[in-house]
The first five atom37 places (N, CA, C, CB, O) and aatype in JSON, in Angstrom:
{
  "aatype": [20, 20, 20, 20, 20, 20, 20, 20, 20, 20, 20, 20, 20, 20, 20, 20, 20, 20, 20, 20, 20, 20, 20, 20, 20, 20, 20, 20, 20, 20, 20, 20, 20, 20, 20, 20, 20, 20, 20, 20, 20, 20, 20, 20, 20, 20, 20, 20, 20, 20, 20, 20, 20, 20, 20, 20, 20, 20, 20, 20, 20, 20, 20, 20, 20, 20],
  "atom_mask": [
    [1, 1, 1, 1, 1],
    [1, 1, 1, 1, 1],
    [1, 1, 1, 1, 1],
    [1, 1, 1, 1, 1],
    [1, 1, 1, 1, 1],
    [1, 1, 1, 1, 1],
    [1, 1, 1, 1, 1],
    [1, 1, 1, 1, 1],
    [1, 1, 1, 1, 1],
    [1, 1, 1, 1, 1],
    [1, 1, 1, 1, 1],
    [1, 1, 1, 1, 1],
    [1, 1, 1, 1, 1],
    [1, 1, 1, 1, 1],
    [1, 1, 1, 1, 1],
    [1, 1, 1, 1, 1],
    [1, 1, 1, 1, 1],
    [1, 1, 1, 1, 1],
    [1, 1, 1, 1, 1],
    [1, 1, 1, 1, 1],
    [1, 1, 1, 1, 1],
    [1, 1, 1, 1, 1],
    [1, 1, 1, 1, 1],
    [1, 1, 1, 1, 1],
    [1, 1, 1, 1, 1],
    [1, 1, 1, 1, 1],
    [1, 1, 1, 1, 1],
    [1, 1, 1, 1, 1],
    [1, 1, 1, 1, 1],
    [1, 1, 1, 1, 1],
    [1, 1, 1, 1, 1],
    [1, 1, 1, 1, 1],
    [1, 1, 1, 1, 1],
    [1, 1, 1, 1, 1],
    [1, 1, 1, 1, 1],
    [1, 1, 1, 1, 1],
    [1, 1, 1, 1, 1],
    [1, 1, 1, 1, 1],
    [1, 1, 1, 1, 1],
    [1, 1, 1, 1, 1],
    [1, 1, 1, 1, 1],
    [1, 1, 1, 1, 1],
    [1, 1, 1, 1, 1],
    [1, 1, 1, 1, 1],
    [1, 1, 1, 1, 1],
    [1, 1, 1, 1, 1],
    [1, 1, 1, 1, 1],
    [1, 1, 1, 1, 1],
    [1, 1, 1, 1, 1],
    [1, 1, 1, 1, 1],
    [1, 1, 1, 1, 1],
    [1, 1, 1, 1, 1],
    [1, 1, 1, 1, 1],
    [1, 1, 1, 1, 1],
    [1, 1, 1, 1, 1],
    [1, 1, 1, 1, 1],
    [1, 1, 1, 1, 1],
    [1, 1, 1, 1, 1],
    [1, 1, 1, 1, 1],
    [1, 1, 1, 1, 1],
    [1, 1, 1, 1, 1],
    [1, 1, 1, 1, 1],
    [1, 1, 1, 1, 1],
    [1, 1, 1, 1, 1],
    [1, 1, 1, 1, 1],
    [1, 1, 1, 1, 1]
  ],
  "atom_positions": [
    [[138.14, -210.77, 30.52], [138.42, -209.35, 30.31], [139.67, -209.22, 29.44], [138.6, -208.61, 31.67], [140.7, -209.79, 29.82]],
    [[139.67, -208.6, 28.47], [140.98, -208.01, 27.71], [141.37, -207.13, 28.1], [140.98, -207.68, 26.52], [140.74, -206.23, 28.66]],
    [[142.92, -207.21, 27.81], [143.88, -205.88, 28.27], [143.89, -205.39, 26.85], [145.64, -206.18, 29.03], [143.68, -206.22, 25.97]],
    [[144.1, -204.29, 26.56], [144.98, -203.83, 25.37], [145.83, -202.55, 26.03], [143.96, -203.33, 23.9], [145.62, -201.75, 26.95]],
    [[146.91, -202.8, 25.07], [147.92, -201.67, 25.3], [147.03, -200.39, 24.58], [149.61, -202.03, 24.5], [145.98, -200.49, 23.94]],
    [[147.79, -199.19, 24.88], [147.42, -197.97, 24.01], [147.47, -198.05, 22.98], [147.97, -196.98, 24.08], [146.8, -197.29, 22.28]],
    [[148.22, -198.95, 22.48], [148.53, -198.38, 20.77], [147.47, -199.17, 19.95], [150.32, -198.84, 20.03], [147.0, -198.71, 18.9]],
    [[147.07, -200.52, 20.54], [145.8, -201.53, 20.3], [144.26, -200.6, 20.11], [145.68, -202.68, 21.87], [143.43, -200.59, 19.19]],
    [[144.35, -199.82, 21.56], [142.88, -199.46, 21.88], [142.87, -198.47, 20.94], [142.43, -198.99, 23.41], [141.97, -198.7, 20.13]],
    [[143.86, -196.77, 20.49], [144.54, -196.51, 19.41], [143.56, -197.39, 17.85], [146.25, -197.12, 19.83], [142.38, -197.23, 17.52]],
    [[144.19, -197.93, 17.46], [144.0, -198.42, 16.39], [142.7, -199.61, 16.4], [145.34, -198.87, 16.03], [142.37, -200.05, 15.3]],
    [[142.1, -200.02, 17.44], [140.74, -200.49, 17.21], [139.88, -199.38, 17.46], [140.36, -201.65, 18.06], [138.83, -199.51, 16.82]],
    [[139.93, -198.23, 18.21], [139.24, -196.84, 18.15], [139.32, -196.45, 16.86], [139.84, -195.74, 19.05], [138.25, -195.92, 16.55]],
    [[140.3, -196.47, 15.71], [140.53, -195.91, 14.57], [139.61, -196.54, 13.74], [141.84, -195.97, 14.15], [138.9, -195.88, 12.99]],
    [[139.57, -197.56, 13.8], [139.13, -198.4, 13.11], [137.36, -198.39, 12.96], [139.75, -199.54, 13.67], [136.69, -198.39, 11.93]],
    [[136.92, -198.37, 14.39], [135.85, -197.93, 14.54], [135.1, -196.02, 13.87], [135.98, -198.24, 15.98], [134.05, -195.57, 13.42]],
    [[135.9, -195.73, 14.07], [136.08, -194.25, 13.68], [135.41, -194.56, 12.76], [137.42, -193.5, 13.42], [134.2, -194.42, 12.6]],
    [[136.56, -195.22, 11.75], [136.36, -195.27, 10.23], [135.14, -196.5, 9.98], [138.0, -195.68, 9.38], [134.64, -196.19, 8.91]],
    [[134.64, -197.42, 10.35], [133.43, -197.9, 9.97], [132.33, -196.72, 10.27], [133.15, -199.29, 10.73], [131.41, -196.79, 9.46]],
    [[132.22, -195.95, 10.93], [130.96, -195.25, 11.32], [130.96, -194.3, 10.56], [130.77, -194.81, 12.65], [129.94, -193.92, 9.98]],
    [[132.3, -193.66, 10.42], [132.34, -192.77, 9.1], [131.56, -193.4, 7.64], [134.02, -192.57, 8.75], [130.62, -192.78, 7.13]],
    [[132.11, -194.75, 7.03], [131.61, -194.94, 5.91], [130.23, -195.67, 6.45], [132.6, -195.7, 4.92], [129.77, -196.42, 5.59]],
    [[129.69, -195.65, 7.31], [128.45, -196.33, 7.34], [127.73, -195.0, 7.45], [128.2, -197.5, 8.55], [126.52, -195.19, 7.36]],
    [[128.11, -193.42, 7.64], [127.49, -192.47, 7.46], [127.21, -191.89, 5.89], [128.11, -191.72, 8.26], [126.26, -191.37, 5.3]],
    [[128.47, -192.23, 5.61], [128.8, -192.03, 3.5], [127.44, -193.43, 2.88], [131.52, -192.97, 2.76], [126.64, -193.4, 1.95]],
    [[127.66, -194.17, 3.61], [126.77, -195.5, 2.83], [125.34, -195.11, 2.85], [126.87, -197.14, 3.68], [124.56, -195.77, 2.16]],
    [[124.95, -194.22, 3.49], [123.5, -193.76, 3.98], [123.01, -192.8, 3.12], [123.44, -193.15, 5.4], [121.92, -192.81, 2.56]],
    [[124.03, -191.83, 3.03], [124.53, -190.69, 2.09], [124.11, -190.92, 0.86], [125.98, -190.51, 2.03], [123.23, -190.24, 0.33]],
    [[124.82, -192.09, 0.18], [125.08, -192.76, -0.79], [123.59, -193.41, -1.62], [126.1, -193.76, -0.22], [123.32, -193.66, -2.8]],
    [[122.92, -193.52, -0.45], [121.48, -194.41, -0.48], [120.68, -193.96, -0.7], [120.97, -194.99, 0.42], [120.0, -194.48, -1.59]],
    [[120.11, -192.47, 0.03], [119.51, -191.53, -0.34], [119.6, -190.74, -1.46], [119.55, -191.03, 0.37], [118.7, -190.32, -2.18]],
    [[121.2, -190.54, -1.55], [121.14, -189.6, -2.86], [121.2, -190.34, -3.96], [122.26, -188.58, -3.01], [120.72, -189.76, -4.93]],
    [[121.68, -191.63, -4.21], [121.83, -192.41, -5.85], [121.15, -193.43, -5.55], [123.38, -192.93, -6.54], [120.99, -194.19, -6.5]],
    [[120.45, -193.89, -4.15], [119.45, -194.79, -4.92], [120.64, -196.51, -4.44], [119.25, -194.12, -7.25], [121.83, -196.64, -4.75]],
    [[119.78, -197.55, -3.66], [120.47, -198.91, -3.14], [121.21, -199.61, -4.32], [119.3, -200.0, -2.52], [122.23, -200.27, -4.11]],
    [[120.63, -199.44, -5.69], [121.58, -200.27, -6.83], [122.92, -199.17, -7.5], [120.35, -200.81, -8.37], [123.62, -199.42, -8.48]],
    [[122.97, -198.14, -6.78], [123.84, -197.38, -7.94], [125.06, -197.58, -7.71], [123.71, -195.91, -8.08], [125.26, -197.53, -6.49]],
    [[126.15, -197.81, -8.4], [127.92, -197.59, -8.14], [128.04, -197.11, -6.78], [128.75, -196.35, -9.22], [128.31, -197.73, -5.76]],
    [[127.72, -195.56, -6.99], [128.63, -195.08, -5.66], [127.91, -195.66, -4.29], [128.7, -193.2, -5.54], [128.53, -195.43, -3.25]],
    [[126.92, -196.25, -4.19], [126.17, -196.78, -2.69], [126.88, -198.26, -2.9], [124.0, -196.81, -2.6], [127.34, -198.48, -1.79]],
    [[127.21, -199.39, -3.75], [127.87, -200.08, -3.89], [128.94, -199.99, -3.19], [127.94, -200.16, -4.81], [129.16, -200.34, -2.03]],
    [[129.96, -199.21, -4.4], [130.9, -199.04, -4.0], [131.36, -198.55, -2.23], [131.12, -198.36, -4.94], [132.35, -199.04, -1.68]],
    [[130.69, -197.81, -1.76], [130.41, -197.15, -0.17], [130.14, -198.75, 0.54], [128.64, -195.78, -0.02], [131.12, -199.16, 1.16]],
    [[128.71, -199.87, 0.52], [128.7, -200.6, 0.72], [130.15, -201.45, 0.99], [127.93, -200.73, 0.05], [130.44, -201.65, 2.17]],
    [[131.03, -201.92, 0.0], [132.0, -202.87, -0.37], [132.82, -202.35, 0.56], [132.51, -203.0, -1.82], [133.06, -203.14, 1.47]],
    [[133.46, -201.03, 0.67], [134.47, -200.48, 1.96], [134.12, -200.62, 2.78], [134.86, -199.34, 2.22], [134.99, -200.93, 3.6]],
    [[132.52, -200.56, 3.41], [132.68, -200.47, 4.96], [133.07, -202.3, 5.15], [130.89, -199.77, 5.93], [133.9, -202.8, 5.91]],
    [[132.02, -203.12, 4.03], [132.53, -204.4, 4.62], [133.79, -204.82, 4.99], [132.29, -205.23, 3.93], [133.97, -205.62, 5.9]],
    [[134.9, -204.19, 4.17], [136.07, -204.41, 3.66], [136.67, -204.07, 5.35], [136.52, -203.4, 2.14], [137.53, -204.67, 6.0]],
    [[136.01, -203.15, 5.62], [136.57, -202.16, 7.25], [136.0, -203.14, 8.11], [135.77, -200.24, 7.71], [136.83, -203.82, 8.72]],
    [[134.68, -203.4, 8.34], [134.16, -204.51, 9.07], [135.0, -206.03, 9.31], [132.91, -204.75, 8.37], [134.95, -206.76, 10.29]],
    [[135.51, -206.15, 8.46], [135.87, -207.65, 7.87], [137.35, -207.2, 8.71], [135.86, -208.07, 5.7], [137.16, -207.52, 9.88]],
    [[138.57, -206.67, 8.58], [139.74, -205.95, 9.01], [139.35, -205.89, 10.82], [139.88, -204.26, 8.07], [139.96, -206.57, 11.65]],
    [[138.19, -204.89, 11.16], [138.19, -205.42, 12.64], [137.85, -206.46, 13.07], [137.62, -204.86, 13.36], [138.28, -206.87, 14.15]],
    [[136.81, -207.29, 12.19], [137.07, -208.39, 13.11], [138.3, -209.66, 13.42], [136.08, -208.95, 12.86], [138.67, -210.31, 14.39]],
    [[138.67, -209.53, 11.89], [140.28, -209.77, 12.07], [140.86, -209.68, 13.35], [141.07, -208.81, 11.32], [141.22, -210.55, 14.13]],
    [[140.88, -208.31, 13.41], [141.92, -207.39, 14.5], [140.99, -208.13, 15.82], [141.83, -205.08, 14.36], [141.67, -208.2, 16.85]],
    [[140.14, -208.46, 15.91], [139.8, -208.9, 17.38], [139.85, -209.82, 17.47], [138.82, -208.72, 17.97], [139.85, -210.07, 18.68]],
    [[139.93, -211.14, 16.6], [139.88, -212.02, 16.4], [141.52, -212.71, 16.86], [139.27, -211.98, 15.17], [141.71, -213.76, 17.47]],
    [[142.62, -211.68, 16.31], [144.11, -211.65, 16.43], [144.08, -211.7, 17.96], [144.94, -210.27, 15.71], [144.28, -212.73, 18.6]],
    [[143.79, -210.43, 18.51], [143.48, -210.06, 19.49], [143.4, -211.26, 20.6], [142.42, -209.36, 19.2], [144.39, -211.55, 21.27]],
    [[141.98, -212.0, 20.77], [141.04, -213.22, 21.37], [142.56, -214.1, 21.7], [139.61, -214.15, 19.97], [142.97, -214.39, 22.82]],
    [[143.26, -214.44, 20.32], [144.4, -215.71, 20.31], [145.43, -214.99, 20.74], [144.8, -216.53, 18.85], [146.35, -215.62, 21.26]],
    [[145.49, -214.08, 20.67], [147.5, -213.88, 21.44], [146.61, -213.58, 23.22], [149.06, -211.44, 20.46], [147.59, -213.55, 23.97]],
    [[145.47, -213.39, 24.03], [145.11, -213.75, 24.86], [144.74, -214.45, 25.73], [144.95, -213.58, 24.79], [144.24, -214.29, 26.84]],
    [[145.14, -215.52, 24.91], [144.41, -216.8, 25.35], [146.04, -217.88, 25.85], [143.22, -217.57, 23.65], [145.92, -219.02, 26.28]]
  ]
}
């Protein structure tokens, strides 16, 4: 079981926020311009970018727990 402080749960809640946000824009993005265009790309590349950052953050997380 993990503890996190507030300011942890805070900022992995944020974090989450913001992947679901751009995985709502990436959908957006898909429908209206189509899976090869710039802006669904571009939408694509951030959420990974956000994806990639939390797992970081849990990953940080796992080792200062251990």
């Amino acid at each position: 079981m993990m503890i996190f402080t507030y300011k942890e749960e805070t900022k992995t809640d944020y974090i989450l926020d913001l992947i679901e946000h751009k995985r709502k824009l990436l959908l957006k993005a898909t429908d209206r311009f189509g899976i090869n265009s710039q802006n669904t790309l571009q939408a694509s590349q951030e959420l990974d970018e956000l994806i990639i950052k939390y797992q970081r953050m849990m990953q940080s997380e796992e080792k200062e727990s251990v």
